Amino acid sequence: MDLTVVSYAIYLVISLGLTVWVARTLSRNGRVFLADVLHGNEKLADAVNHLLVVGFYLVNLGFIALYLQDDTTIADARGVFEVLSRNLGVVLLVLGAMHLGNVFVLNRFRRRGLMDREQVPPVAPQGYAGQQGPWVTPSAPVSPAGGH
């Protein structure tokens, strides 16, 4: 069997395993953030979480498939390890970037939700200061007595 095919098989197994592991981790822990952001709406949190995971899989599996092609001829076991380390290193960097991107987006949603909750006063107003009734246009300034 050609060593290039062996390196492809090892690359696919490791890359797919890492992608599934990261996606499950994001799904499990991201759901907590989404539930908080969406004010406890569990159904909506689950739906958004599922959509994010599907998008994560599509982007990463597409990248893994595109990065599979390699023009390098592998002659020995050393070449297999060199090609695998380069390809898996790039896949890990892409997975890390996707993970940080998801965390950043979830955190922005969470912060915005926290800010929205802080905008609501803790108690309803008990009264109003100033003039009651419709707004009145201020009258023209009165000049002081004897002034020019």
PDB file of C-alpha atoms in Angstrom:
ATOM      1  CA  MET A   1       0.000   0.000   0.000  1.00  0.00           C
ATOM      2  CA  ASP A   2       1.222   3.484  -0.860  1.00  0.00           C
ATOM      3  CA  LEU A   3       2.365   5.540   2.140  1.00  0.00           C
ATOM      4  CA  THR A   4       0.449   8.549   0.846  1.00  0.00           C
ATOM      5  CA  VAL A   5      -2.801   6.606   1.195  1.00  0.00           C
ATOM      6  CA  VAL A   6      -1.788   5.548   4.701  1.00  0.00           C
ATOM      7  CA  SER A   7      -1.126   9.170   5.658  1.00  0.00           C
ATOM      8  CA  TYR A   8      -4.509  10.182   4.190  1.00  0.00           C
ATOM      9  CA  ALA A   9      -6.305   7.518   6.238  1.00  0.00           C
ATOM     10  CA  ILE A  10      -4.555   8.514   9.469  1.00  0.00           C
ATOM     11  CA  TYR A  11      -5.183  12.204   8.744  1.00  0.00           C
ATOM     12  CA  LEU A  12      -8.907  11.615   8.173  1.00  0.00           C
ATOM     13  CA  VAL A  13      -9.372   9.505  11.307  1.00  0.00           C
ATOM     14  CA  ILE A  14      -7.586  11.977  13.582  1.00  0.00           C
ATOM     15  CA  SER A  15      -9.111  15.089  11.970  1.00  0.00           C
ATOM     16  CA  LEU A  16     -12.649  13.741  12.082  1.00  0.00           C
ATOM     17  CA  GLY A  17     -12.218  12.602  15.692  1.00  0.00           C
ATOM     18  CA  LEU A  18     -10.933  16.019  16.750  1.00  0.00           C
ATOM     19  CA  THR A  19     -13.747  17.789  14.901  1.00  0.00           C
ATOM     20  CA  VAL A  20     -16.422  15.664  16.583  1.00  0.00           C
ATOM     21  CA  TRP A  21     -14.827  16.160  20.012  1.00  0.00           C
ATOM     22  CA  VAL A  22     -14.611  19.959  19.641  1.00  0.00           C
ATOM     23  CA  ALA A  23     -18.167  20.167  18.247  1.00  0.00           C
ATOM     24  CA  ARG A  24     -19.580  18.174  21.164  1.00  0.00           C
ATOM     25  CA  THR A  25     -17.671  20.300  23.656  1.00  0.00           C
ATOM     26  CA  LEU A  26     -18.946  23.483  22.028  1.00  0.00           C
ATOM     27  CA  SER A  27     -22.491  22.133  21.928  1.00  0.00           C
ATOM     28  CA  ARG A  28     -22.565  21.032  25.545  1.00  0.00           C
ATOM     29  CA  ASN A  29     -20.987  24.157  27.015  1.00  0.00           C
ATOM     30  CA  GLY A  30     -22.349  26.667  24.491  1.00  0.00           C
ATOM     31  CA  ARG A  31     -25.907  25.697  25.331  1.00  0.00           C
ATOM     32  CA  VAL A  32     -25.467  27.140  28.830  1.00  0.00           C
ATOM     33  CA  PHE A  33     -24.460  30.505  27.349  1.00  0.00           C
ATOM     34  CA  LEU A  34     -27.324  30.444  24.867  1.00  0.00           C
ATOM     35  CA  ALA A  35     -29.891  29.643  27.557  1.00  0.00           C
ATOM     36  CA  ASP A  36     -28.594  32.591  29.566  1.00  0.00           C
ATOM     37  CA  VAL A  37     -28.642  34.933  26.578  1.00  0.00           C
ATOM     38  CA  LEU A  38     -32.115  33.859  25.527  1.00  0.00           C
ATOM     39  CA  HIS A  39     -33.536  34.455  29.032  1.00  0.00           C
ATOM     40  CA  GLY A  40     -34.099  30.776  29.777  1.00  0.00           C
ATOM     41  CA  ASN A  41     -35.899  29.911  26.540  1.00  0.00           C
ATOM     42  CA  GLU A  42     -34.643  26.311  26.404  1.00  0.00           C
ATOM     43  CA  LYS A  43     -36.251  25.378  23.081  1.00  0.00           C
ATOM     44  CA  LEU A  44     -34.747  28.368  21.299  1.00  0.00           C
ATOM     45  CA  ALA A  45     -31.359  27.760  22.962  1.00  0.00           C
ATOM     46  CA  ASP A  46     -31.387  24.142  21.745  1.00  0.00           C
ATOM     47  CA  ALA A  47     -32.353  25.179  18.208  1.00  0.00           C
ATOM     48  CA  VAL A  48     -29.670  27.880  17.943  1.00  0.00           C
ATOM     49  CA  ASN A  49     -27.113  25.539  19.481  1.00  0.00           C
ATOM     50  CA  HIS A  50     -27.934  22.845  16.928  1.00  0.00           C
ATOM     51  CA  LEU A  51     -27.623  25.316  14.049  1.00  0.00           C
ATOM     52  CA  LEU A  52     -24.236  26.494  15.321  1.00  0.00           C
ATOM     53  CA  VAL A  53     -22.987  22.909  15.587  1.00  0.00           C
ATOM     54  CA  VAL A  54     -24.165  22.076  12.060  1.00  0.00           C
ATOM     55  CA  GLY A  55     -22.380  25.151  10.712  1.00  0.00           C
ATOM     56  CA  PHE A  56     -19.248  24.203  12.654  1.00  0.00           C
ATOM     57  CA  TYR A  57     -19.289  20.696  11.161  1.00  0.00           C
ATOM     58  CA  LEU A  58     -19.849  21.975   7.626  1.00  0.00           C
ATOM     59  CA  VAL A  59     -16.998  24.466   7.744  1.00  0.00           C
ATOM     60  CA  ASN A  60     -14.512  22.134   9.410  1.00  0.00           C
ATOM     61  CA  LEU A  61     -15.336  19.009   7.416  1.00  0.00           C
ATOM     62  CA  GLY A  62     -15.159  21.044   4.217  1.00  0.00           C
ATOM     63  CA  PHE A  63     -11.751  22.346   5.211  1.00  0.00           C
ATOM     64  CA  ILE A  64     -10.535  18.848   6.125  1.00  0.00           C
ATOM     65  CA  ALA A  65     -11.675  17.510   2.770  1.00  0.00           C
ATOM     66  CA  LEU A  66     -10.047  20.360   0.826  1.00  0.00           C
ATOM     67  CA  TYR A  67      -6.800  20.103   2.787  1.00  0.00           C
ATOM     68  CA  LEU A  68      -6.575  16.341   2.192  1.00  0.00           C
ATOM     69  CA  GLN A  69      -4.943  16.779  -1.206  1.00  0.00           C
ATOM     70  CA  ASP A  70      -1.155  16.788  -1.057  1.00  0.00           C
ATOM     71  CA  ASP A  71       1.294  16.737  -3.955  1.00  0.00           C
ATOM     72  CA  THR A  72       4.140  15.459  -1.802  1.00  0.00           C
ATOM     73  CA  THR A  73       5.381  11.953  -2.555  1.00  0.00           C
ATOM     74  CA  ILE A  74       5.919  10.077   0.679  1.00  0.00           C
ATOM     75  CA  ALA A  75       8.832   7.656   0.541  1.00  0.00           C
ATOM     76  CA  ASP A  76       9.234   6.507   4.138  1.00  0.00           C
ATOM     77  CA  ALA A  77       7.724   6.582   7.629  1.00  0.00           C
ATOM     78  CA  ARG A  78       9.433   9.902   8.345  1.00  0.00           C
ATOM     79  CA  GLY A  79       7.598  11.464   5.418  1.00  0.00           C
ATOM     80  CA  VAL A  80       4.274  10.142   6.753  1.00  0.00           C
ATOM     81  CA  PHE A  81       4.872  11.838  10.103  1.00  0.00           C
ATOM     82  CA  GLU A  82       5.986  15.094   8.482  1.00  0.00           C
ATOM     83  CA  VAL A  83       2.924  15.304   6.241  1.00  0.00           C
ATOM     84  CA  LEU A  84       0.601  14.302   9.092  1.00  0.00           C
ATOM     85  CA  SER A  85       2.094  16.816  11.505  1.00  0.00           C
ATOM     86  CA  ARG A  86       1.754  19.643   8.974  1.00  0.00           C
ATOM     87  CA  ASN A  87      -1.795  18.745   7.944  1.00  0.00           C
ATOM     88  CA  LEU A  88      -3.021  18.048  11.479  1.00  0.00           C
ATOM     89  CA  GLY A  89      -1.333  21.205  12.757  1.00  0.00           C
ATOM     90  CA  VAL A  90      -3.269  23.289  10.253  1.00  0.00           C
ATOM     91  CA  VAL A  91      -6.510  21.462  11.099  1.00  0.00           C
ATOM     92  CA  LEU A  92      -5.920  22.094  14.808  1.00  0.00           C
ATOM     93  CA  LEU A  93      -5.301  25.783  14.146  1.00  0.00           C
ATOM     94  CA  VAL A  94      -8.530  26.016  12.140  1.00  0.00           C
ATOM     95  CA  LEU A  95     -10.468  24.149  14.849  1.00  0.00           C
ATOM     96  CA  GLY A  96      -8.982  26.488  17.472  1.00  0.00           C
ATOM     97  CA  ALA A  97      -9.911  29.552  15.423  1.00  0.00           C
ATOM     98  CA  MET A  98     -13.456  28.253  14.935  1.00  0.00           C
ATOM     99  CA  HIS A  99     -13.713  27.497  18.649  1.00  0.00           C
ATOM    100  CA  LEU A 100     -12.513  30.980  19.617  1.00  0.00           C
ATOM    101  CA  GLY A 101     -14.887  32.490  17.055  1.00  0.00           C
ATOM    102  CA  ASN A 102     -17.838  30.621  18.566  1.00  0.00           C
ATOM    103  CA  VAL A 103     -16.842  31.616  22.103  1.00  0.00           C
ATOM    104  CA  PHE A 104     -16.465  35.255  21.014  1.00  0.00           C
ATOM    105  CA  VAL A 105     -19.898  35.323  19.346  1.00  0.00           C
ATOM    106  CA  LEU A 106     -21.597  33.584  22.277  1.00  0.00           C
ATOM    107  CA  ASN A 107     -19.942  35.966  24.727  1.00  0.00           C
ATOM    108  CA  ARG A 108     -21.092  39.011  22.729  1.00  0.00           C
ATOM    109  CA  PHE A 109     -24.664  37.670  22.752  1.00  0.00           C
ATOM    110  CA  ARG A 110     -24.392  37.033  26.471  1.00  0.00           C
ATOM    111  CA  ARG A 111     -23.027  40.518  27.216  1.00  0.00           C
ATOM    112  CA  ARG A 112     -25.755  42.145  25.159  1.00  0.00           C
ATOM    113  CA  GLY A 113     -28.374  40.110  27.029  1.00  0.00           C
ATOM    114  CA  LEU A 114     -26.895  41.145  30.370  1.00  0.00           C
ATOM    115  CA  MET A 115     -26.894  44.793  29.304  1.00  0.00           C
ATOM    116  CA  ASP A 116     -30.526  44.535  28.187  1.00  0.00           C
ATOM    117  CA  ARG A 117     -31.479  43.145  31.594  1.00  0.00           C
ATOM    118  CA  GLU A 118     -29.666  45.977  33.368  1.00  0.00           C
ATOM    119  CA  GLN A 119     -31.659  48.571  31.400  1.00  0.00           C
ATOM    120  CA  VAL A 120     -34.844  47.651  33.248  1.00  0.00           C
ATOM    121  CA  PRO A 121     -35.260  49.553  36.531  1.00  0.00           C
ATOM    122  CA  PRO A 122     -35.403  47.314  39.594  1.00  0.00           C
ATOM    123  CA  VAL A 123     -38.729  48.849  40.720  1.00  0.00           C
ATOM    124  CA  ALA A 124     -41.457  50.662  38.857  1.00  0.00           C
ATOM    125  CA  PRO A 125     -41.503  54.454  39.173  1.00  0.00           C
ATOM    126  CA  GLN A 126     -43.740  55.637  41.997  1.00  0.00           C
ATOM    127  CA  GLY A 127     -44.282  59.163  40.784  1.00  0.00           C
ATOM    128  CA  TYR A 128     -43.083  61.853  38.439  1.00  0.00           C
ATOM    129  CA  ALA A 129     -41.230  65.038  39.212  1.00  0.00           C
ATOM    130  CA  GLY A 130     -42.146  68.301  37.599  1.00  0.00           C
ATOM    131  CA  GLN A 131     -45.219  69.438  35.761  1.00  0.00           C
ATOM    132  CA  GLN A 132     -47.978  66.941  35.208  1.00  0.00           C
ATOM    133  CA  GLY A 133     -49.957  66.944  32.011  1.00  0.00           C
ATOM    134  CA  PRO A 134     -49.065  67.764  28.432  1.00  0.00           C
ATOM    135  CA  TRP A 135     -45.741  69.289  27.549  1.00  0.00           C
ATOM    136  CA  VAL A 136     -45.780  73.060  27.270  1.00  0.00           C
ATOM    137  CA  THR A 137     -43.448  75.101  25.081  1.00  0.00           C
ATOM    138  CA  PRO A 138     -41.368  77.464  27.183  1.00  0.00           C
ATOM    139  CA  SER A 139     -42.394  81.091  26.840  1.00  0.00           C
ATOM    140  CA  ALA A 140     -40.064  83.771  25.494  1.00  0.00           C
ATOM    141  CA  PRO A 141     -37.527  85.001  28.024  1.00  0.00           C
ATOM    142  CA  VAL A 142     -38.682  87.965  30.007  1.00  0.00           C
ATOM    143  CA  SER A 143     -36.228  90.850  30.003  1.00  0.00           C
ATOM    144  CA  PRO A 144     -35.337  92.208  33.422  1.00  0.00           C
ATOM    145  CA  ALA A 145     -37.086  95.366  34.511  1.00  0.00           C
ATOM    146  CA  GLY A 146     -35.317  98.425  33.155  1.00  0.00           C
ATOM    147  CA  GLY A 147     -33.048  96.260  31.002  1.00  0.00           C
ATOM    148  CA  HIS A 148     -32.262  96.917  27.369  1.00  0.00           C
TER     149      HIS A 148
END
